[in-house]
Short mmCIF file of C-alpha atoms in Angstrom, two decimals:
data_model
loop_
_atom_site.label_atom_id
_atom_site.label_comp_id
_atom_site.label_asym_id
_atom_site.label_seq_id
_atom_site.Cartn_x
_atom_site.Cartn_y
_atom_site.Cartn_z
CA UNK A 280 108.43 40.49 132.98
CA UNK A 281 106.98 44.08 133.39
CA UNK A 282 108.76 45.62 130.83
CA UNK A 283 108.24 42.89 128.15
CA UNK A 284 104.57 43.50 128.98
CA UNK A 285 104.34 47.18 128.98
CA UNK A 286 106.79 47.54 125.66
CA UNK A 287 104.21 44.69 124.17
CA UNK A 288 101.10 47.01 125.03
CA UNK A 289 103.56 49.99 123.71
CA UNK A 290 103.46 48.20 120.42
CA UNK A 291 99.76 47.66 120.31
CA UNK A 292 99.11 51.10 120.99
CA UNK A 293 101.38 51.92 118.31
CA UNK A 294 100.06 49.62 115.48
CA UNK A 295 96.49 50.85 116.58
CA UNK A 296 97.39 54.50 115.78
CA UNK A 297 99.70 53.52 112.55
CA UNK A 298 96.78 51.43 111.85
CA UNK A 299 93.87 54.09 112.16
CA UNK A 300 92.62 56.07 109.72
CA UNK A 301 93.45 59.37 111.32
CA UNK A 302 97.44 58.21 111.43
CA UNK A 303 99.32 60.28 108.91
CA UNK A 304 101.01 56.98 107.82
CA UNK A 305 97.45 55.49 106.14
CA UNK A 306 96.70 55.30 103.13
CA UNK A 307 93.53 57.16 103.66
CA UNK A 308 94.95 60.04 105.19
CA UNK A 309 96.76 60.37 102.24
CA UNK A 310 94.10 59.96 99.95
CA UNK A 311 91.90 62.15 102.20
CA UNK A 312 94.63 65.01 102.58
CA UNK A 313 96.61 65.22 98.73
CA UNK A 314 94.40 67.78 97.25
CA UNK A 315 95.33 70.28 100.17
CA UNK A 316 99.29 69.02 99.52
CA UNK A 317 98.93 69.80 96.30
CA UNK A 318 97.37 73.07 96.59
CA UNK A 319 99.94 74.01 99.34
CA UNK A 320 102.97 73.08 97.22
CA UNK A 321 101.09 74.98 93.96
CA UNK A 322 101.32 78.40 96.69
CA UNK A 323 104.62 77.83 98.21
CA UNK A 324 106.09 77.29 94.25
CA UNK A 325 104.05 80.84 93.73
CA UNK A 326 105.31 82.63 96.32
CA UNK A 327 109.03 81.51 95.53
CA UNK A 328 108.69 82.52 91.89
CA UNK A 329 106.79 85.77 92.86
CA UNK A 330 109.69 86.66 95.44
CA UNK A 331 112.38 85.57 92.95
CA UNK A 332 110.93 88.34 90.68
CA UNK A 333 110.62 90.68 93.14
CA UNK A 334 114.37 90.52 94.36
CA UNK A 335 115.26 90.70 90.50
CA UNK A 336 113.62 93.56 89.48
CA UNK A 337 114.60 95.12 92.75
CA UNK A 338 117.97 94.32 91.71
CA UNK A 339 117.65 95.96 88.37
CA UNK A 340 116.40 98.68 89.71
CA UNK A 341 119.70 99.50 91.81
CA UNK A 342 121.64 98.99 88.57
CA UNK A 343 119.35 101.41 86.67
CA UNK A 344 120.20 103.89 89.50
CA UNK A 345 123.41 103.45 89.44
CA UNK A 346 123.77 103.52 85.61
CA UNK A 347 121.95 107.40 86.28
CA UNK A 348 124.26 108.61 89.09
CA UNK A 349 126.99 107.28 86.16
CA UNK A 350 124.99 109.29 82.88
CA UNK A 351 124.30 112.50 84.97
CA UNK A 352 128.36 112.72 86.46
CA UNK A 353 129.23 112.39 82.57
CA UNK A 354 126.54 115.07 81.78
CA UNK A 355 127.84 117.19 84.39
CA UNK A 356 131.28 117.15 83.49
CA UNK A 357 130.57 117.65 80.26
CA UNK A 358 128.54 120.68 80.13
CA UNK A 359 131.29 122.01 82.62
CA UNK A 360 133.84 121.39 79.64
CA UNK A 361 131.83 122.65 76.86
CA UNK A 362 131.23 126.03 79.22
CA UNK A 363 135.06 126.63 79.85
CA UNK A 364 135.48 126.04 75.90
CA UNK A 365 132.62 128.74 74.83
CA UNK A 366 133.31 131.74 77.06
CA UNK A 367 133.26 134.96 75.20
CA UNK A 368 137.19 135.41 76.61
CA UNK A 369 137.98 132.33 75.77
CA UNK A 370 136.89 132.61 72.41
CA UNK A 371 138.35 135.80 71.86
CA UNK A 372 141.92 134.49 73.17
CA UNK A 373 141.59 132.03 70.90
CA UNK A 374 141.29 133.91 68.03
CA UNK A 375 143.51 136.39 68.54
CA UNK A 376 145.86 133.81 69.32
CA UNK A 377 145.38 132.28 65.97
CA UNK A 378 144.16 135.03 63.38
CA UNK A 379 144.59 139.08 62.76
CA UNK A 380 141.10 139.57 63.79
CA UNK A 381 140.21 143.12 65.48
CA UNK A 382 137.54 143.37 67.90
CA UNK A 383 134.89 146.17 67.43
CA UNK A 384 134.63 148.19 70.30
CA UNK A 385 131.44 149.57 69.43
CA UNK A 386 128.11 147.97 68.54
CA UNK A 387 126.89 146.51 65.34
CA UNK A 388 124.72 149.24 63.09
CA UNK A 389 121.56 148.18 61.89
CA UNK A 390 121.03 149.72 58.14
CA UNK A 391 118.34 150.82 57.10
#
C-alpha cells in the first residue's frame, strides 16, 4: 500500500507542475516565452549563414593563392626561357648559323 500511495502523490506533484504556469509544457509558457524563441532561432540562422560565408570566402581565398603560386611558376619559367633565347651569344650563333652575316668588331660611327 505504500508505494501505491507515494507513486499517487508522485503523480499529483507531477500534474501540479505540468499544470502550472511556470511548467515549460503550458500553454502560457509558450505564449509568454515565443518572442525570445523566435529571436534566438532568427541569431542562430545568422550566425550559420555568416559562418557559411566566412568558410567560403576563406576557401576562395586558398584557391586564389594557389591559382598565384600557379601564374608566378609560369611567369618564372617563362622569363627564364625568353632570357636563354635573347642572349647576345645566342643570337649571334644563331645567325651565323643561318646567314653570311659578319660581325663588326669595332663600334658603330656616328656621322655627322
Amino acid at each position: 500500500m505504500e508505494t501505491k500511495e507515494k507513486t499517487e502523490a508522485f503523480l499529483h506533484k507531477a500534474g501540479n507542475i505540468i499544470d502550472s504556469n511556470k511548467s515549460p509544457l503550458s500553454k502560457e509558457f509558450y505564449s509568454k516565452h515565443m518572442g525570445k524563441a523566435f529571436l534566438i532561432m532568427f541569431m542562430l540562422y545568422g550566425y550559420i549563414q555568416l559562418r557559411y560565408a566566412y568558410d567560403m570566402a576563406i576557401y576562395d581565398l586558398g584557391k586564389l593563392k594557389e591559382e598565384l603560386a600557379d601564374a608566378r611558376y609560369v611567369t618564372i619559367s617563362t622569363w627564364g626561357e625568353l632570357t636563354s633565347k635573347n642572349k647576345p651569344e645566342k643570337v649571334r650563333g644563331d645567325l651565323s648559323s643561318k646567314a653570311d652575316l659578319i660581325t663588326a668588331d669595332e663600334p658603330p660611327y656616328r656621322l655627322k
